[in-house]
Amino acid sequence: MSAKSTATGANAVGTDDAYNPYLAHRYPNSQAAKPVNGNDPLHGLIPRRVTATQAVNIMDGEINPFTKKPLSPNYKKILEGRKKLPVFAQIQDFYDLYSKNQIIVMIGETGSGKTTQIPQFCVYSDLPHTKGKMIACTQPRRVAAMSVAQRVAAEMDVELGKQVGYTIRFEDMTEAGTTFLKYMTDGMLLREAMNDPTLSRYSTVILDEAHERTLATDILMGLLKEIARNRADLKIIVMSATLDALKFQKYFGSPEKPAPLLKVPGRTFAVETFYTQEPEPDYVEAAIRTALMIHHAEEPGDILLFLTGEEEIEDACRRIRAEAEDLERQHPDTVGPLNCVPLYASLPPREQQKIFQQAPGPKTPDGPPGRKCVVSTNIAETSLTIDGIVYVVDPGFVKSKIYNPRIRVESLLVAPISKASAQQRAGRAGRTRPGKCFRLYTEKDFMKELEEQTYPEILRSNLANTVLELMKLGVKDLVHFDYMDAPAPETIMRALELLNYLAALDDEGNLTEMGRIMAEFPLDPQMSKMLIISPEFKCSNEMLTLSAMLSVPNVWLRPNNQRKEADIAKAALAVPGGDHLSLVNVYNNYIENKYDSQWAWNNFLAVRALQQAENVRNQVQRLMERFDLDLVSTSDERKFWQNIQKALVCGYFMQVAHKEGEKNNYLTVKDNQVVALHPSCGLDATPEWVLFNEFVLTTRPFIRTVTEVKVDWLLEYAGEYFDIKTFVDGETKRALQRAVAKKTGVPYLETRPSTGKRSRDGSETPSEARRKKDRKGK
DNA sequence: GAGCACTGC
């Protein structure tokens, strides 16, 4: 038994009688262990026909098949751990399915190891590097893409960013020609698809966490299904954590012949679940009581309590702390100290870190031990894992986004969670040892009232952006696109209508040149439009700043004990014309003060948000340069703010409100919603016409981030949208009529014959007006 | 006179 060497050596993947790594492993002292042909452990493997034995033997070898360097002791240590993962026991099952099918569905519960192992299994079988391709594995969140890539690079004994890398917005840790396993956010792969519609760089695409049904994952699923028809060489793996596998199988196969499924058990501890006997009228109250009950009566172990938002959480924390102290005083022999910590996304990172602190020890040497209680939003359900949690309190609610296409408003509402979500929450109690989950609803409600799955995002969102992306991806028929769950036709119509008004689509529904450029910007269509048009108003530098500032979380801080000081600081930076202008002003001042954190802090500004804005601004500026859009500012100081307001109108003319009556009420144009200026609004007067960035529905309808506009600009730059004929009778219409009369010197009459159909371009910019004049001149 | 559930490009 001896190894053969082939004349071609390194490039002999696929030949039959080549060096057999299986034998090399079995007989380490034989000649087979020292192949002559380029020392390639992968030699002789046939892509996508690799067996588990072959793969495992290479993993067990001495030479890293991808770097050709000796494998490190650390690699071997990690490998022993990997082999104990549940998914490893099914490696041959996986290869059987992978070799024979184009699309497979995989479900693996928490702790199965699927996210780290399956992509590696693919590497050993697909051998993407031998054909200049890559394996992509998508994640819904950036941190996951980064941390998993780092872990897998270590497991494969390679440097992160070389053979194994990741790509997220603002950071590409890959090396062209070297990287063959790439973790990335789902949004990033969708972006790539826009310029490479067949995803030709990839030989295998893995969609991980598909059960989360993010907008990007949903679009990618439809896209991949289509690409698979035209690319027989592309393999697709859809990985999910839930029991809803059949839905994925049917979608990727057919109802009669579902796509094959691989099921891998998880590795978590049992969680005992308790329900209430009767529904709880006040879930916050009940949650607080339950947490205190656990602290009083249950064995040591930390508590995780789910609530819906910042205010609720801070309030609950205060009450739990106060009552726990009473409890401790009353029962000093049995009740230890309780450390109650809040957790939500907008909490500064330093505060967030507190959830990882150890529970407090006993106050006296032989007193009862302390306990930690984390009160969190949904962030602890998927994004953040806290070790040591033994008790979960689940009131059964979540704040979630819903979209009403009729009035074009996205709002946040507190709603019951799904069964899948409830299970995920309960699972958080069993990560380190057996735990308990207290559900603050009845078992009957759980069985009968809760939806199986969380409503996918695509059914809850404004789709203007998504529709533009789909158009750019070449999808012609948006209504009949193969969605796993189709959005309401009205939502799609609303999106098409907006894109048509923005001149991203022509009247036939085709993507225009403007639309093609807009799709490249990681911004809402309205924002892309105002930005692309802004050089014509000599304010592209400012609009760049504004789009960045509108893309990041609120920059204005208002600490509870310093509200007055914060308001004074804000007023000092405010521009009278409106909040959009103030945002530009804040950023410009931030630059003038040399990006100084101390300056920001002194002015009650969120440093982190400002830094994020810098990041976004740089990215968008590069895009502006790519499309040869001039970066300019006006030198005429009197026009500086006005130009910005005009450019704003070109993008956001559909988000305008008119003042009605005396009570500072506004009526949104066309949708006729009664709205009020949000209390955070910095306008020092109530102008007749305002443009707003956001419509928020909380205690009542508010418009937030508001700037004054002139009716003449509406008529000039958004003539079609503000065509009086399209308005119902009312104060808004009469105001428009007065404006037209004043402008033309002729009283406006409803019956006046039309001067001909205007372009379907709602926003008529100077250049467009000029082009029209030119045409008429000829 | 009130609020950023959570992601992502």
GROMACS .gro file of C-alpha atoms in nm, chain A residues 69 81 135 144 151 171 210 243 252 385 433 455 499-500 503 578 580 633 691 698 704 750 772:
model
   23
   69LYS     CA    1   0.115   2.481   0.733
   81GLY     CA    2  -1.460   2.018   2.142
  135ILE     CA    3  -1.926   3.001   0.058
  144ALA     CA    4  -2.298   3.759   1.500
  151ARG     CA    5  -1.451   3.168   1.603
  171GLU     CA    6  -1.614   4.672   0.742
  210ALA     CA    7  -3.399   3.210   0.862
  243LEU     CA    8  -4.027   2.378   1.440
  252PHE     CA    9  -3.806   2.559  -0.142
  385THR     CA   10  -2.699   3.600   2.568
  433ARG     CA   11  -2.837   2.443   3.404
  455TYR     CA   12  -4.523   3.798   1.187
  499LEU     CA   13  -4.119   5.572  -0.628
  500ASN     CA   14  -4.309   5.703  -0.927
  503ALA     CA   15  -3.912   5.971  -1.059
  578GLY     CA   16  -3.647   7.375   1.164
  580HIS     CA   17  -3.344   6.934   0.983
  633SER     CA   18  -2.200   7.436  -0.063
  691LEU     CA   19  -4.218   6.915   0.617
  698THR     CA   20  -4.787   5.740   2.062
  704ARG     CA   21  -4.116   6.462   1.454
  750GLU     CA   22  -6.152   7.487  -1.047
  772LYS     CA   23  -3.843   7.140  -2.024
   0.00000   0.00000   0.00000
